[in-house]
Amino acid sequence: MVKMDTFSTPGIYSIADLFHCSKSDEKSGNLFDDRLFIGERVNYNAKLFQHPHRMDGVVLLICRKGWLNGSVNLMPHRIEEGMLAVFHREHLLQFWSQSDDFEASAIVLSSQFIQEMHIDLKQAIPIFMHLKDNPAIHITEEEHSVLNMFYETIRCVLRSSDDIHRPAIIQRLLEAMFYKILAIHQNKVPEVSFRRGRREEFFERFMELLTQYHKQERSMGFYAERLHITPKYLSSVIKEVSGKSAAEWIDQYVILEAKALLRYSGLSIQEIAYELNFSTQSFFGKYFKHHTGISPSAYKHK
């Protein structure tokens, strides 16, 4: 077994960091708005990967040839021909060797990109739980062919820089690809792996309540009361199951709703503040800017 390097604080690398590790040839990779990377010639022997790190988003690897050795959450893992690997921000990654013939198609989506995708979280929770300890699985030739079709189509669209609908097309293709990966995991993993414990039930119920009430309620106390648990216990349970706190989930839902209203509703900022149950437009503006870095007005008109 390869001895792992010691470290103090693992880095969190962006998609741009990964792009700079791609090799300089015709298949090195494409970068889209610093939110999406797609490529085949990533140098996994680069110094960037030699120490434990996290990626700010989700990494999909479809291995076509050879092997890649490394660790996930400090446990040794090997990705080899015919495997699909899915890594997310909660995975602590390290790669230390690869075969000379190693080839893999890589798609990396930023956290921001993922938040804007239309994904049924209730369906994704069991897969998310399974991926925490089992990020790589073997896939059939047919499954590999379907995923490769998605990969090539997305890469082709990325190169169509004159297509004004390119962002929407890419997002929908990635959403479809996600559901195909979801189906692959559901078919391959024994049903026992998807049994929900009490914590997962709390998480699912919390997400249902959040979907229903996030326009009116931003207080953890409200959701904890509905679940008949304390706010402190709610926060710890949600963090353990999903990797994000209850407060972070609440903020994410409110901000996504605010962005949709600002971009598509035609309502004024004052009306949107009222719609989302903010006491004043000023309070809404400060809240929105705190979480996005820009004002509601700037977002509405960009």
CSV table of C-alpha atoms in Angstrom, one decimal, residues 77-270:
chain,number,residue,atom,x,y,z
A,77,HIS,CA,-9.3,3.2,-4.4
A,78,ARG,CA,-8.6,2.0,-7.9
A,79,ILE,CA,-10.4,3.2,-11.0
A,80,GLU,CA,-10.0,1.0,-14.0
A,81,GLU,CA,-11.3,0.2,-17.4
A,82,GLY,CA,-15.1,-0.1,-17.5
A,83,MET,CA,-15.7,1.9,-14.3
A,84,LEU,CA,-17.8,5.0,-13.6
A,85,ALA,CA,-16.6,7.2,-10.7
A,86,VAL,CA,-18.6,10.0,-9.1
A,87,PHE,CA,-16.9,12.3,-6.6
A,88,HIS,CA,-18.5,15.2,-4.7
A,89,ARG,CA,-17.3,17.9,-2.4
A,90,GLU,CA,-17.5,15.7,0.7
A,91,HIS,CA,-14.9,13.4,-0.8
A,92,LEU,CA,-11.3,14.0,0.2
A,93,LEU,CA,-9.3,12.9,-2.9
A,94,GLN,CA,-5.7,12.0,-3.7
A,95,PHE,CA,-4.2,10.4,-6.8
A,96,TRP,CA,-0.7,9.0,-6.9
A,97,SER,CA,-0.2,6.8,-9.9
A,98,GLN,CA,-1.8,5.9,-13.3
A,99,SER,CA,-1.0,3.4,-16.0
A,100,ASP,CA,0.7,4.7,-19.2
A,101,ASP,CA,-2.4,3.8,-21.2
A,102,PHE,CA,-4.9,5.4,-18.8
A,103,GLU,CA,-7.8,7.1,-20.6
A,104,ALA,CA,-10.9,8.6,-19.0
A,105,SER,CA,-13.6,11.1,-20.0
A,106,ALA,CA,-14.0,13.7,-17.2
A,107,ILE,CA,-16.8,16.1,-16.5
A,108,VAL,CA,-16.6,18.4,-13.6
A,109,LEU,CA,-19.5,20.6,-12.5
A,110,SER,CA,-19.1,23.5,-10.0
A,111,SER,CA,-21.2,23.7,-6.9
A,112,GLN,CA,-23.0,26.8,-8.4
A,113,PHE,CA,-23.8,24.9,-11.6
A,114,ILE,CA,-25.3,22.0,-9.7
A,115,GLN,CA,-27.4,24.3,-7.6
A,116,GLU,CA,-29.0,25.6,-10.8
A,117,MET,CA,-29.8,22.2,-12.2
A,118,HIS,CA,-33.4,20.8,-11.9
A,119,ILE,CA,-32.8,17.6,-9.9
A,120,ASP,CA,-35.2,15.7,-7.7
A,121,LEU,CA,-33.4,15.6,-4.4
A,122,LYS,CA,-35.6,12.9,-3.0
A,123,GLN,CA,-34.4,10.5,-5.7
A,124,ALA,CA,-30.8,11.6,-5.3
A,125,ILE,CA,-30.5,11.1,-1.5
A,126,PRO,CA,-30.0,7.3,-1.6
A,127,ILE,CA,-27.4,7.6,-4.3
A,128,PHE,CA,-25.6,10.4,-2.4
A,129,MET,CA,-25.5,8.3,0.7
A,130,HIS,CA,-24.1,5.3,-1.3
A,131,LEU,CA,-21.5,7.4,-3.1
A,132,LYS,CA,-20.0,8.6,0.2
A,133,ASP,CA,-18.2,5.2,0.6
A,134,ASN,CA,-18.6,3.7,-2.9
A,135,PRO,CA,-17.7,6.4,-5.5
A,136,ALA,CA,-16.7,3.9,-8.3
A,137,ILE,CA,-18.7,1.1,-9.9
A,138,HIS,CA,-18.3,-1.2,-12.9
A,139,ILE,CA,-20.7,-0.5,-15.8
A,140,THR,CA,-21.7,-2.5,-18.8
A,141,GLU,CA,-20.7,-1.7,-22.4
A,142,GLU,CA,-24.2,-0.5,-23.2
A,143,GLU,CA,-24.1,1.9,-20.2
A,144,HIS,CA,-20.7,3.1,-21.1
A,145,SER,CA,-21.9,3.7,-24.7
A,146,VAL,CA,-24.9,5.8,-23.4
A,147,LEU,CA,-22.7,7.9,-21.1
A,148,ASN,CA,-20.1,8.4,-23.8
A,149,MET,CA,-22.9,9.6,-26.1
A,150,PHE,CA,-23.8,12.3,-23.5
A,151,TYR,CA,-20.2,13.2,-23.1
A,152,GLU,CA,-19.6,13.7,-26.9
A,153,THR,CA,-22.8,15.6,-27.3
A,154,ILE,CA,-22.0,18.0,-24.5
A,155,ARG,CA,-18.4,18.5,-25.8
A,156,CYS,CA,-19.9,19.2,-29.3
A,157,VAL,CA,-22.3,21.8,-27.9
A,158,LEU,CA,-19.5,23.5,-25.9
A,159,ARG,CA,-17.6,24.1,-29.1
A,160,SER,CA,-20.6,25.8,-30.7
A,161,SER,CA,-19.7,29.2,-29.3
A,162,ASP,CA,-22.2,31.0,-31.6
A,163,ASP,CA,-25.2,29.2,-30.2
A,164,ILE,CA,-27.2,31.6,-28.0
A,165,HIS,CA,-29.0,28.7,-26.4
A,166,ARG,CA,-25.8,26.8,-25.5
A,167,PRO,CA,-26.0,27.3,-21.7
A,168,ALA,CA,-29.6,25.9,-21.6
A,169,ILE,CA,-28.7,23.0,-23.9
A,170,ILE,CA,-25.7,22.1,-21.8
A,171,GLN,CA,-27.7,22.2,-18.5
A,172,ARG,CA,-30.5,20.0,-19.9
A,173,LEU,CA,-28.0,17.5,-21.3
A,174,LEU,CA,-26.2,17.3,-17.9
A,175,GLU,CA,-29.6,16.8,-16.1
A,176,ALA,CA,-30.4,13.9,-18.4
A,177,MET,CA,-27.0,12.4,-17.9
A,178,PHE,CA,-27.4,12.7,-14.1
A,179,TYR,CA,-30.7,10.7,-14.2
A,180,LYS,CA,-29.0,8.1,-16.4
A,181,ILE,CA,-26.2,7.8,-13.7
A,182,LEU,CA,-28.9,7.6,-11.1
A,183,ALA,CA,-30.6,4.7,-12.9
A,184,ILE,CA,-27.3,2.9,-13.3
A,185,HIS,CA,-26.6,3.1,-9.6
A,186,GLN,CA,-30.2,2.0,-8.7
A,187,ASN,CA,-29.9,-1.0,-11.0
A,188,LYS,CA,-26.5,-2.1,-9.7
A,189,VAL,CA,-26.6,-1.5,-5.9
A,190,PRO,CA,-28.5,-4.0,-3.8
A,191,GLU,CA,-31.8,-2.5,-2.4
A,192,VAL,CA,-30.5,-2.9,1.1
A,193,SER,CA,-28.0,-0.1,0.4
A,194,PHE,CA,-30.9,2.3,0.0
A,195,ARG,CA,-32.8,1.6,3.2
A,196,ARG,CA,-33.4,4.8,5.1
A,197,GLY,CA,-32.5,5.2,8.7
A,198,ARG,CA,-34.2,7.6,11.1
A,199,ARG,CA,-31.7,10.4,10.2
A,200,GLU,CA,-32.4,10.0,6.5
A,201,GLU,CA,-36.1,10.1,7.2
A,202,PHE,CA,-35.6,13.4,9.0
A,203,PHE,CA,-33.6,14.7,6.1
A,204,GLU,CA,-36.3,13.8,3.5
A,205,ARG,CA,-39.0,15.2,5.7
A,206,PHE,CA,-37.0,18.4,6.2
A,207,MET,CA,-36.5,18.7,2.4
A,208,GLU,CA,-40.3,18.3,1.9
A,209,LEU,CA,-41.1,21.0,4.4
A,210,LEU,CA,-38.4,23.2,2.9
A,211,THR,CA,-39.9,22.8,-0.6
A,212,GLN,CA,-43.3,23.7,0.8
A,213,TYR,CA,-42.4,26.6,3.1
A,214,HIS,CA,-39.1,28.2,2.1
A,215,LYS,CA,-40.9,31.2,0.7
A,216,GLN,CA,-42.4,32.0,4.1
A,217,GLU,CA,-40.1,30.5,6.7
A,218,ARG,CA,-36.3,30.8,7.1
A,219,SER,CA,-36.1,29.9,10.7
A,220,MET,CA,-34.7,26.5,11.7
A,221,GLY,CA,-37.0,26.7,14.7
A,222,PHE,CA,-40.0,26.4,12.4
A,223,TYR,CA,-38.8,23.3,10.7
A,224,ALA,CA,-37.5,21.7,13.9
A,225,GLU,CA,-40.9,22.2,15.5
A,226,ARG,CA,-42.7,20.6,12.6
A,227,LEU,CA,-40.3,17.6,12.9
A,228,HIS,CA,-40.7,17.5,16.7
A,229,ILE,CA,-37.0,17.8,17.4
A,230,THR,CA,-34.8,20.6,18.6
A,231,PRO,CA,-33.1,23.1,16.2
A,232,LYS,CA,-29.7,21.9,17.4
A,233,TYR,CA,-30.5,18.2,16.7
A,234,LEU,CA,-32.0,19.2,13.3
A,235,SER,CA,-28.8,21.0,12.4
A,236,SER,CA,-26.6,18.1,13.3
A,237,VAL,CA,-28.7,15.5,11.6
A,238,ILE,CA,-29.0,17.4,8.3
A,239,LYS,CA,-25.2,18.1,8.3
A,240,GLU,CA,-24.4,14.4,8.9
A,241,VAL,CA,-26.7,13.1,6.2
A,242,SER,CA,-26.1,15.7,3.5
A,243,GLY,CA,-22.8,17.4,4.3
A,244,LYS,CA,-24.6,20.8,4.5
A,245,SER,CA,-26.3,22.4,7.5
A,246,ALA,CA,-30.0,23.0,7.7
A,247,ALA,CA,-29.3,26.7,7.5
A,248,GLU,CA,-27.3,26.3,4.3
A,249,TRP,CA,-30.2,24.3,2.7
A,250,ILE,CA,-32.7,27.0,3.7
A,251,ASP,CA,-30.5,29.8,2.3
A,252,GLN,CA,-29.9,27.8,-0.9
A,253,TYR,CA,-33.6,27.3,-1.5
A,254,VAL,CA,-34.4,31.0,-0.8
A,255,ILE,CA,-31.7,32.3,-3.0
A,256,LEU,CA,-32.7,30.0,-5.9
A,257,GLU,CA,-36.3,31.1,-5.5
A,258,ALA,CA,-35.1,34.8,-5.4
A,259,LYS,CA,-33.0,34.3,-8.6
A,260,ALA,CA,-35.9,32.7,-10.5
A,261,LEU,CA,-38.2,35.6,-9.4
A,262,LEU,CA,-35.7,38.3,-10.3
A,263,ARG,CA,-34.9,36.8,-13.7
A,264,TYR,CA,-38.3,35.5,-14.9
A,265,SER,CA,-41.3,36.8,-12.9
A,266,GLY,CA,-41.4,40.5,-14.0
A,267,LEU,CA,-42.1,41.5,-10.3
A,268,SER,CA,-40.3,44.5,-8.8
A,269,ILE,CA,-37.7,43.9,-6.2
A,270,GLN,CA,-40.0,45.2,-3.5
